[in-house]
Coordinates of C-alpha atoms in Angstrom, one line a residue:
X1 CA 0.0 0.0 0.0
X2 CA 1.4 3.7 -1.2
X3 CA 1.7 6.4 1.7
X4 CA 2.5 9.5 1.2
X5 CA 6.2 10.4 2.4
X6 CA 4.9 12.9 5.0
X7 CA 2.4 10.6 6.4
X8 CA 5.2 8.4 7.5
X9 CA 7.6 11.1 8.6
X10 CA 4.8 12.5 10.4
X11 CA 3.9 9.2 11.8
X12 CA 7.6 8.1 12.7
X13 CA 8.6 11.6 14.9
X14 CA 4.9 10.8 17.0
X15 CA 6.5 7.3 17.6
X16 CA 10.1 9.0 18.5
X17 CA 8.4 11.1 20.8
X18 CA 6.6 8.2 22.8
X19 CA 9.5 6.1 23.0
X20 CA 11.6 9.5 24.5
X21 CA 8.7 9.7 27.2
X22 CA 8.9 5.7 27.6
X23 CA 12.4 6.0 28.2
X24 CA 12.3 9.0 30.5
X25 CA 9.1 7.9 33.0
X26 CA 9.4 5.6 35.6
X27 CA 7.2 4.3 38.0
X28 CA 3.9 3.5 37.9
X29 CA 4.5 3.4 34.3
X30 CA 7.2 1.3 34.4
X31 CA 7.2 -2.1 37.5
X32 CA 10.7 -3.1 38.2
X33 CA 11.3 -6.9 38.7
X34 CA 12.8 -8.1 41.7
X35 CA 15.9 -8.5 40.9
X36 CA 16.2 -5.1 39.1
X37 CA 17.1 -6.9 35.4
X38 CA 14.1 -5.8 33.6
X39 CA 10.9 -3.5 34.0
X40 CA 7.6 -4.4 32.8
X41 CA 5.3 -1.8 31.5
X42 CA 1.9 -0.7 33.2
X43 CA -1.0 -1.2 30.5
X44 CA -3.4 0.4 32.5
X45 CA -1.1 3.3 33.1
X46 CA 0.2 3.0 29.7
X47 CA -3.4 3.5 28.8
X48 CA -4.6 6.8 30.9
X49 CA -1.0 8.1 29.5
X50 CA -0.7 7.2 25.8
X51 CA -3.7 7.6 23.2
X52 CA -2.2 8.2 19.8
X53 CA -0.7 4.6 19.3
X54 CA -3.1 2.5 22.1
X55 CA -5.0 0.0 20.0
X56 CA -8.1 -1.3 20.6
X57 CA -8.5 -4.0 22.8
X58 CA -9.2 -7.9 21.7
X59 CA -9.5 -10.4 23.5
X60 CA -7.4 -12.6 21.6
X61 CA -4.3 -10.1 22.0
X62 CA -1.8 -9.3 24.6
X63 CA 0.3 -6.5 25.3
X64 CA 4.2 -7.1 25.5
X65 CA 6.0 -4.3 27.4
X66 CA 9.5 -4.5 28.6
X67 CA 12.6 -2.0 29.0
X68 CA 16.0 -2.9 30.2
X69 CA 19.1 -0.6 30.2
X70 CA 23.0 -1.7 30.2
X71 CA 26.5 -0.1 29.8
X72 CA 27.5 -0.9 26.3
X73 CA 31.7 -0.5 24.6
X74 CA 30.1 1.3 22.0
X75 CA 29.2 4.6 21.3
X76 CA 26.3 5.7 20.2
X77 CA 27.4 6.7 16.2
X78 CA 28.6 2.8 16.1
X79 CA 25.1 1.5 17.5
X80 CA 23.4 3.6 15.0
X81 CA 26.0 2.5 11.9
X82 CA 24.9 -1.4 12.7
X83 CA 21.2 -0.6 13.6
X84 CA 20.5 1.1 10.6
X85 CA 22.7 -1.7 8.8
X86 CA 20.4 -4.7 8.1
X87 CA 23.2 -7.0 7.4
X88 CA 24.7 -5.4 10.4
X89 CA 21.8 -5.7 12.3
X90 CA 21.2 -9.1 11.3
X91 CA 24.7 -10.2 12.4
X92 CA 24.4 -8.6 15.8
X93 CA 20.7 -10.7 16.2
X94 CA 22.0 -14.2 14.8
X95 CA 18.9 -15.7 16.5
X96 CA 16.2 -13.4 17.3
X97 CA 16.2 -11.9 13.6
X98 CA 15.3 -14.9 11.0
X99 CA 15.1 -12.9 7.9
X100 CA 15.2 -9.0 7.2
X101 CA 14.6 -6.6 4.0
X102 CA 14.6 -3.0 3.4
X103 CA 11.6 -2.1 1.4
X104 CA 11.7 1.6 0.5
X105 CA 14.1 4.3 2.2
X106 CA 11.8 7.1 2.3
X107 CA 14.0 10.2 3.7
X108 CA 18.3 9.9 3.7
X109 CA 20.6 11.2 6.4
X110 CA 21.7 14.9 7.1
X111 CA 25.2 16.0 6.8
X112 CA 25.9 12.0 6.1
X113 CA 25.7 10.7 9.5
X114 CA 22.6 8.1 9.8
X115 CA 20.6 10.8 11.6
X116 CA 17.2 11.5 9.8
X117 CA 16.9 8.3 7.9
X118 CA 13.8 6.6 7.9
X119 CA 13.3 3.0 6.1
X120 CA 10.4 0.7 6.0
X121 CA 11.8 -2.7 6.9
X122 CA 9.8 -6.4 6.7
X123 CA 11.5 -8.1 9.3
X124 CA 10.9 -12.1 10.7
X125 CA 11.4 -12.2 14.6
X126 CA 12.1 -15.7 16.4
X127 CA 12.0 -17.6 19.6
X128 CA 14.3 -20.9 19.2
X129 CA 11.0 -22.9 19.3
X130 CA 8.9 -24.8 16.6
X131 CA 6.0 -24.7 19.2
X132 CA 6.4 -20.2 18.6
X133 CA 4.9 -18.8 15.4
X134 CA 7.5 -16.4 13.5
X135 CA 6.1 -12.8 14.7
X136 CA 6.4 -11.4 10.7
X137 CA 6.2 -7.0 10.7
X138 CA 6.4 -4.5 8.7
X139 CA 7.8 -1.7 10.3
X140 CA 9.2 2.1 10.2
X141 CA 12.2 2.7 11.4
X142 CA 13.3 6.3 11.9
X143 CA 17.4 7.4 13.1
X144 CA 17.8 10.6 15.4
X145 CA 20.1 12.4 17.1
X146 CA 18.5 14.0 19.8
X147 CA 21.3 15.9 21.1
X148 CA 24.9 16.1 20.9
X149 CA 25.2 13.2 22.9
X150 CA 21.8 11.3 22.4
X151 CA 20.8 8.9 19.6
X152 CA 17.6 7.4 19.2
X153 CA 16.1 5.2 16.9
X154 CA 12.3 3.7 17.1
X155 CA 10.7 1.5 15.1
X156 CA 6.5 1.7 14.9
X157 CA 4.2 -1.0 12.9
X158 CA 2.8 1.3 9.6
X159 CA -0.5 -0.5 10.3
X160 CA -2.2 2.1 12.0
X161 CA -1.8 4.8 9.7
X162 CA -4.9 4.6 7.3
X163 CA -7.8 3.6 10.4
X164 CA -5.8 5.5 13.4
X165 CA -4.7 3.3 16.6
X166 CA -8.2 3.0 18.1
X167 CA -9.8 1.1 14.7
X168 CA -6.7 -0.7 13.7
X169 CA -7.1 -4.3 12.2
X170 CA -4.1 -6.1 13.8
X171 CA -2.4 -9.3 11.8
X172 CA -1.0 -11.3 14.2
X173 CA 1.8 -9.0 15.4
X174 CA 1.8 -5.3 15.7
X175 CA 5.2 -3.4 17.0
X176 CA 4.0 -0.3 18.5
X177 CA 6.5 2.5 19.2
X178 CA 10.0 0.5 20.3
X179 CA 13.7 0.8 19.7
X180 CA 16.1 1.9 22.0
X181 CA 17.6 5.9 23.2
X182 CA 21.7 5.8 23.5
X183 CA 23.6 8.1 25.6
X184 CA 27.4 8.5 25.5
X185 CA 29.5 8.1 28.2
X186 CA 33.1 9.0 28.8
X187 CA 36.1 6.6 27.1
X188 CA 33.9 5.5 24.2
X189 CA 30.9 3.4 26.3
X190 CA 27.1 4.2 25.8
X191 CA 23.8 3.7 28.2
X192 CA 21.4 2.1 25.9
X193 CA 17.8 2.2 27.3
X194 CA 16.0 -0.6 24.8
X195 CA 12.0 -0.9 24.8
X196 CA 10.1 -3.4 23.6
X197 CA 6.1 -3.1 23.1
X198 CA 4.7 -5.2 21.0
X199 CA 0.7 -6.3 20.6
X200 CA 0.5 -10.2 19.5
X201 CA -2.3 -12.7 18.6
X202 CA -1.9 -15.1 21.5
X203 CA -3.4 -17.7 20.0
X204 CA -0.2 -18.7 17.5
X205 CA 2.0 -19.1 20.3
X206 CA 1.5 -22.8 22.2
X207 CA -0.5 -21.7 24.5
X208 CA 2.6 -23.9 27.2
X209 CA 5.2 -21.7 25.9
X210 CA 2.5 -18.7 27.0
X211 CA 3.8 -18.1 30.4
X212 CA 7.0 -17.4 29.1
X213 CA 6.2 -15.6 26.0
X214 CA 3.8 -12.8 28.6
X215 CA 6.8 -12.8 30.5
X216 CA 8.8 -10.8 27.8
X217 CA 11.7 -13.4 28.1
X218 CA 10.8 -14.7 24.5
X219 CA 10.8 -11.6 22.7
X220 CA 11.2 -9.2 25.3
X221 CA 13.8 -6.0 25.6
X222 CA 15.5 -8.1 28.2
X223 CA 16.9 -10.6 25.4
X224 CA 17.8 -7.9 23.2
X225 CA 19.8 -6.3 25.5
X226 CA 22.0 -9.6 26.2
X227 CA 22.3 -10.1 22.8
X228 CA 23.6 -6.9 21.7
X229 CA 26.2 -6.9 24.9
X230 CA 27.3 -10.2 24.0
X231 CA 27.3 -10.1 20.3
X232 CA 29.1 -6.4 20.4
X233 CA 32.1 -8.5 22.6
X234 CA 32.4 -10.7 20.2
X235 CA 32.2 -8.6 16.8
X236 CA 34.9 -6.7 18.4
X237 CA 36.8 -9.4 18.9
X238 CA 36.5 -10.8 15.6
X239 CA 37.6 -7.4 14.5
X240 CA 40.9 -7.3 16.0
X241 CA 42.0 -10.5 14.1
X242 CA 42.7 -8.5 11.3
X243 CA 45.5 -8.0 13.2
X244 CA 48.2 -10.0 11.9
X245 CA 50.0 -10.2 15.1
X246 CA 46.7 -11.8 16.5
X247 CA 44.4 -14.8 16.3
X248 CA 47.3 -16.9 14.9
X249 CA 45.1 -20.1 15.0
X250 CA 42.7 -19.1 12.2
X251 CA 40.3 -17.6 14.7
X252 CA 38.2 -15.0 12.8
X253 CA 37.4 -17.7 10.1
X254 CA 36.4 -20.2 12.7
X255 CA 34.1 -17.8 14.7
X256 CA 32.4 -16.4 11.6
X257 CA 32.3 -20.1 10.5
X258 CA 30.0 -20.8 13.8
X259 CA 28.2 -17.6 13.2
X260 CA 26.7 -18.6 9.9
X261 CA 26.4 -22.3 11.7
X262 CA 24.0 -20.6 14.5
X263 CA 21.7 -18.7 12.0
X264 CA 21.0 -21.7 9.5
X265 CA 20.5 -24.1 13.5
X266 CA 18.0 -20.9 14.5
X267 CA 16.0 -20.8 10.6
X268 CA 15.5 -24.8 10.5
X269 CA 14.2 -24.4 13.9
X270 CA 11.6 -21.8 13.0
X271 CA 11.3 -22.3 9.4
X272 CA 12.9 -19.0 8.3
X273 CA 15.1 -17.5 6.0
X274 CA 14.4 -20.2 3.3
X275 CA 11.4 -21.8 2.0
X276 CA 10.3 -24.8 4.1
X277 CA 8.3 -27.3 3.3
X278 CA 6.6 -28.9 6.7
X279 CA 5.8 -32.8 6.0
X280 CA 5.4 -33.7 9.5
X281 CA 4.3 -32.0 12.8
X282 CA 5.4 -32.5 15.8
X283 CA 2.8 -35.1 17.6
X284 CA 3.2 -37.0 20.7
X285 CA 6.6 -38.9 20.3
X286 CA 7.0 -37.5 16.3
X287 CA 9.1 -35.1 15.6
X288 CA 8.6 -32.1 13.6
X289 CA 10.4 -32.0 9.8
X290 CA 10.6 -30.1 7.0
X291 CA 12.5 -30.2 4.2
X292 CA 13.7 -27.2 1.2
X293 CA 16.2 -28.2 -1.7
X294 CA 19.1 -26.9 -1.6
X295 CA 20.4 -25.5 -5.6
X296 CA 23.2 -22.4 -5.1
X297 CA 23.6 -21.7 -1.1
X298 CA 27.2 -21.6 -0.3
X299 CA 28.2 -24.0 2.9
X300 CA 25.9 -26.9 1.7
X301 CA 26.1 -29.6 -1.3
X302 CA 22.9 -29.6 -3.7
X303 CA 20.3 -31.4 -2.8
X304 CA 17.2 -32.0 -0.1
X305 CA 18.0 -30.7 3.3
X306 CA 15.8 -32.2 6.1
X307 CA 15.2 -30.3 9.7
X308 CA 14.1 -32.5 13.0
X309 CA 12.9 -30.7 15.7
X310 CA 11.2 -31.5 18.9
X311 CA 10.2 -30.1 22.2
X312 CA 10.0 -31.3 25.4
X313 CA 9.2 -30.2 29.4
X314 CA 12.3 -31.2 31.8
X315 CA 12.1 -31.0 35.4
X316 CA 15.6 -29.1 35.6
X317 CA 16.4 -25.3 35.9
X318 CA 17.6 -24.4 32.5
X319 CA 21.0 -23.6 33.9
X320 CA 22.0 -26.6 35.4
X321 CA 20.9 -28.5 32.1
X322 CA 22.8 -25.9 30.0
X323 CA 25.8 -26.6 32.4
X324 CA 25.5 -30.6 31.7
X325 CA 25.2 -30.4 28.2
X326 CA 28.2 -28.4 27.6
X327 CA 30.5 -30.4 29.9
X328 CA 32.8 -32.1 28.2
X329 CA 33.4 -35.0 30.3
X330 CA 30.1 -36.1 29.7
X331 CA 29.1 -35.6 26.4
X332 CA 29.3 -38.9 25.2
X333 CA 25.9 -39.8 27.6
X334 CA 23.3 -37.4 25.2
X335 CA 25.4 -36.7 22.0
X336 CA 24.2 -39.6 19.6
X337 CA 25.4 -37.4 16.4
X338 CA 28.9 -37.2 17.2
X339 CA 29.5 -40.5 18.1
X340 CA 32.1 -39.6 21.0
X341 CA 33.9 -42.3 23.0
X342 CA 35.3 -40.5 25.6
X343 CA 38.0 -37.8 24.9
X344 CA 37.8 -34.1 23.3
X345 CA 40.9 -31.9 23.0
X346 CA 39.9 -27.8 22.4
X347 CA 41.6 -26.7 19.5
X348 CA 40.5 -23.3 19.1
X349 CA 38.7 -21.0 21.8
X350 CA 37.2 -17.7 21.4
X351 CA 35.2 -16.0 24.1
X352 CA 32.1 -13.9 23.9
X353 CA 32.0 -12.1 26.8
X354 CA 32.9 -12.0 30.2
X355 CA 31.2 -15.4 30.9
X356 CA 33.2 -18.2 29.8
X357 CA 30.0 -20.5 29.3
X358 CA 29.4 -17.8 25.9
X359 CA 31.9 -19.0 23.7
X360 CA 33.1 -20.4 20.3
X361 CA 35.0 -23.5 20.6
X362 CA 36.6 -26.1 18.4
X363 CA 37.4 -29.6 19.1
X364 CA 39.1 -32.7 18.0
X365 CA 37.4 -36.0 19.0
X366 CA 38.2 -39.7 19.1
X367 CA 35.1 -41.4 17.7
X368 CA 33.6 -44.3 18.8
X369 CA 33.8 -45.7 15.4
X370 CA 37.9 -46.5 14.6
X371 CA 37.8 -45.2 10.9
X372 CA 39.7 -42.9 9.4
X373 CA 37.3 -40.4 9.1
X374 CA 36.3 -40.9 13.1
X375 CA 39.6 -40.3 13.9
X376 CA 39.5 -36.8 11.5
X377 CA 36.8 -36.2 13.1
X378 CA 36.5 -31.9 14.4
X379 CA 33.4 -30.7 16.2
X380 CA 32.3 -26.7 16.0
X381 CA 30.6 -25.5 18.9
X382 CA 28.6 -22.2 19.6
X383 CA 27.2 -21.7 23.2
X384 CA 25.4 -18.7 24.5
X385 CA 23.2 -18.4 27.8
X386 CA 21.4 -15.2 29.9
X387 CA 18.9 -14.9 32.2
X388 CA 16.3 -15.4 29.4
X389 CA 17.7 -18.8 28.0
X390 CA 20.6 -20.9 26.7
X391 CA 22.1 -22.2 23.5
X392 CA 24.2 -25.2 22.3
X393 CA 24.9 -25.0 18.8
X394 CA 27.3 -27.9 17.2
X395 CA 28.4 -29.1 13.7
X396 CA 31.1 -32.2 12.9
X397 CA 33.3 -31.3 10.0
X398 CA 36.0 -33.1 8.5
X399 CA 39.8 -32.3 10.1
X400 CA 41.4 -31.6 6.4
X401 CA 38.4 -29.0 5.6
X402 CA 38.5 -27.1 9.2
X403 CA 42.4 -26.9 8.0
X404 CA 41.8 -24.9 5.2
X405 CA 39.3 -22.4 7.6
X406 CA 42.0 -22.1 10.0
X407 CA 44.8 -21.3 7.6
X408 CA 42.6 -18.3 6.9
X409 CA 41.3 -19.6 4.0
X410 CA 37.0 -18.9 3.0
X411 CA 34.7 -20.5 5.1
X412 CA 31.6 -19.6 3.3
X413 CA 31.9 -22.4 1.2
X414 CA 32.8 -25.2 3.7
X415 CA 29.7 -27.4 4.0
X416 CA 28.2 -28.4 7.4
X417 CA 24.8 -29.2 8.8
X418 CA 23.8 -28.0 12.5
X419 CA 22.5 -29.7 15.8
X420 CA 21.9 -28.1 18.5
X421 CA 19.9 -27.5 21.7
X422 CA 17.9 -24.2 22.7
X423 CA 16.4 -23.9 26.4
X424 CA 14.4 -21.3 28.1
X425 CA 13.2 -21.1 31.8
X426 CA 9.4 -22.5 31.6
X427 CA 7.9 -19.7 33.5
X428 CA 5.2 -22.0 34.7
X429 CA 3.2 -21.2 37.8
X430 CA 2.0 -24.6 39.2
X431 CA 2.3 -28.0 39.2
X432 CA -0.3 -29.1 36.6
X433 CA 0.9 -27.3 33.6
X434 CA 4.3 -29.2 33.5
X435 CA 2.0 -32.1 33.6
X436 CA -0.4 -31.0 31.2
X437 CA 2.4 -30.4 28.9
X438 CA 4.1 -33.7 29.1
X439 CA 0.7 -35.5 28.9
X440 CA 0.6 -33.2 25.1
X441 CA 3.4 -34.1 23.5
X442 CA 3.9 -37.6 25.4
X443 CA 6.1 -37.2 27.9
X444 CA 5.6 -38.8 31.2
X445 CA 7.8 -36.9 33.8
X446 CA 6.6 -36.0 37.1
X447 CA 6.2 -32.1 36.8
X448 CA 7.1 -29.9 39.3
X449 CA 7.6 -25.9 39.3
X450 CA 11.3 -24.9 37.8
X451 CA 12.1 -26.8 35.0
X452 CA 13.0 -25.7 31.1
X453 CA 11.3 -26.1 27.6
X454 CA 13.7 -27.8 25.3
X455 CA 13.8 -27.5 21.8
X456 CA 16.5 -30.2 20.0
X457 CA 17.1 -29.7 16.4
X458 CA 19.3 -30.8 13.4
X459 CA 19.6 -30.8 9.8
X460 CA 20.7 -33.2 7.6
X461 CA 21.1 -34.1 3.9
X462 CA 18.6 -36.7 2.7
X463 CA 17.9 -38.5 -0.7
X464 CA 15.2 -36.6 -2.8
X465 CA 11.6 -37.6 -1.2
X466 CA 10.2 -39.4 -4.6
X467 CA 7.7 -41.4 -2.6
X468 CA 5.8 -42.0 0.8
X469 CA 8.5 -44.7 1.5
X470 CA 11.6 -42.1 1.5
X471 CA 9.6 -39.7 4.0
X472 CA 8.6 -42.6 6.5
X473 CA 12.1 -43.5 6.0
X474 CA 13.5 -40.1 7.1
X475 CA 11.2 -39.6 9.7
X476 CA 12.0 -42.9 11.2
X477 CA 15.6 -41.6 11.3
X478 CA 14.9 -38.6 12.7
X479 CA 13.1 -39.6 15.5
X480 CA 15.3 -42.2 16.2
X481 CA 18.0 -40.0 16.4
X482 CA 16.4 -36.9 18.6
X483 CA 14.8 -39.9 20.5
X484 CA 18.1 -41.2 21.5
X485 CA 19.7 -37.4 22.8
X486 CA 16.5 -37.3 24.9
X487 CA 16.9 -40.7 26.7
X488 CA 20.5 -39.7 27.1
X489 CA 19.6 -36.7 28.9
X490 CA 17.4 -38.1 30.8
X491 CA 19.1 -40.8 31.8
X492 CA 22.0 -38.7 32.8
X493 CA 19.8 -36.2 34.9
X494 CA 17.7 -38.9 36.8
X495 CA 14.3 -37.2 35.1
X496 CA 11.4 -40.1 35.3

């Protein structure tokens, strides 16, 4: 649909000026948790406060309000640079951003800094969940520099322009007036303020994972926030290997090797950034696949890929299982892909952050199997964990291939297919619906408050599905094989 330019200039500085006053007003607007991490917006107050953008209400639709603030390394004009970026963007979201286009720029900077640019931008946001519908927008999103030291940049839904907020028909996602408000500090660091507020059709999410979606841990400003700090770590890291003096082991290739790793784990999850074809769901011990043909993408041989993915309730704090599955002395008990007998030497290791659990690492394994090509055997790992979840991303590659990666050679054309293991904090209330949910998707553990949703995924190559017999083939396979990391697991961590 056409709108005039002015409209959605006009419509763009209303949202900047809501997101100022977001930023800027704190209580009752705004209710603090208890552990100070994230604040939780009032919709009532929100309400009595805010007209221009306040939908109308539905039953069927919740509000999602969250803010969160943090001390960032960069500066404001470098935020902006990858915010306004999206292949930037994109590579500072690797899993909350599944696909992203610019669709018109309607106004260009001033004085060439990013400052008075406003785009209009289709973007795909994900949870690391099959049972969490892809929240697909279409969006403005305006750059400003408030003052000398203050960026901002909001982003508003371009639904509401033709009926006005109160008689807006709402899809199944609507991003009302979000972004975040940078502030520079002294030696380079920022304070970046990031709000998220977002009005969603409950009904596409499961309504299990609906505790922790109403949270604002799934998409909420709080997982933005540890994203950007962790990611902005790493990119600057990954920029200092230019230096020839440093990352003498091939370590840039290697981490932007994982990087690309992480984002195809994350789309065969959600079904995004390629076209998926779904050709089983998920249904009491069946896994979830779907399958797209692979023609021209770099990284992976011609032919049909497959994606297996299946979630389940454990009665274990998300932490403690992240902190299992990542332990090397016991990988061997779960990991059914990679075949491990019992030893793992770390090749390569390149930090995120400031926790050592965020990392990039590479290993070289002795196989069960006494082949050759056990004994080549390498495995990439990507691991990531917050408040709001954890990640365990893995690939097994070929020693000879990873050689050429580490000698600084291209690793956009070295082929591997991901596993991996996402986990959130269930959120649940009560007893019954850790039951409920196991009794669903036929799982028979004892529930009890304090346990994670887990989400186990991987992607595979497959013969061309030419008949019935080649799917029920595959899907035997797959379930076999996700069927075997959960029994390990479980077996491991006592769960009934």
């Amino acid at each position: 649909m056409e709108y005039d330019k002015s409209v959605l200039m006009n419509h763009s500085l209303a949202a900047m000026n809501e997101l100022l006053k977001l930023a800027m007003i704190d209580e009752p607007l705004w209710v603090r948790s208890l552990d100070g991490s994230v604040e939780t917006l009032n919709v009532e107050e929100y309400a009595r406060s805010f007209t221009q953008f306040n939908c109308m209400k539905s039953r069927d639709f919740r509000t999602d309000g969250t803010r969160a603030s943090r001390r960032m390394i960069n500066n404001g004009l470098t935020l902006m640079e990858i915010l306004m970026d999206k292949n930037l963007w994109m590579e500072m979201f690797p899993c909350i951003i599944g696909k992203t286009s610019t669709v018109d720029v309607i106004s260009t900077s001033i004085g060439g800094s990013k400052s008075g640019i406003l785009q209009l931008i289709n973007t795909e946001l994900q949870m690391i969940s099959d049972l969490v519908s892809v929240r697909e927008i279409t969006f403005l999103r305006y750059c400003h520099q408030y003052a000398k030291d203050i960026w901002v940049i909001v982003d508003v839904s371009v639904d509401m322009i033709n009926k006005g907020a109160q008689q807006c028909e709402i899809r199944n996602c609507l991003r009302l007036p979000s972004g975040c408000v940078v502030q520079d500090l002294l030696n380079g660091y920022s304070k970046v303020t990031w709000i998220e507020h977002m009005k969603y059709n409950e009904n596409v999410v499961h309504h299990l994972y609906r505790p922790m979606v109403r949270s604002g841990l799934g998409f909420g400003a709080q997982r933005w926030m540890a994203t950007l700090q962790r990611q902005s770590e790493f990119l600057g890291l990954m920029r200092s290997f230019n230096d020839p003096t440093v990352g003498l082991n091939g370590e840039k290739n290697v981490g932007m090797l994982a990087q690309r790793m992480t984002h195809n784990f994350c789309a065969g999850v959600c079904g995004t950034t390629h076209q998926w074809k779904i050709i089983q769901l998920s249904k009491g011990k069946d896994v979830k696949l779907m399958k797209r043909n692979n023609i021209s993408d770099l990284g992976e041989p011609s032919g049909t890929v497959l994606s297996a993915t299946k979630t389940i309730w454990l009665p274990v704090k998300h932490q403690r299982l992240f902190e299992f599955l990542i332990n090397e002395q016991t990988r061997s008990q779960w990991d059914v892909l990679s075949n491990i007998s019992d030893f793992m030497k770390l090749m390569v290791y390149i930090p995120k952050d400031h926790n050592i659990d965020n990392n990039i690492s590479l290993f070289h394994v002795n196989g069960g199997d006494t082949s050759t090509n056990k004994k080549n055997m390498m495995i990439l790992q990507d691991t990531c964990t917050d408040a709001t979840g954890s990640l365990l991303v893995y690939a097994t590659m070929d020693s000879l291939a990873m050689n050429v990666v580490k000698k600084k050679g291209d690793p956009s054309g070295v082929a591997l297919f991901p596993c991996g293991i996402a986990i959130v904090p269930d959120s649940f209330q009560d007893y019954n619906t850790a039951n409920n949910f196991n009794r669903i998707l036929g799982e028979n553990d004892n529930g009890f408050c304090g346990g994670s949703l887990v989400t186990i995924g991987f992607q595979m190559l497959v013969k061309t599905f030419h008949s019935k017999k080649h799917t029920i083939e595959s899907a035997k396979k797959a379930n076999g094989i996700i069927s075997g990391i959960i029994n390990g697991i479980k077996t491991s961590l006592k769960c009934k």
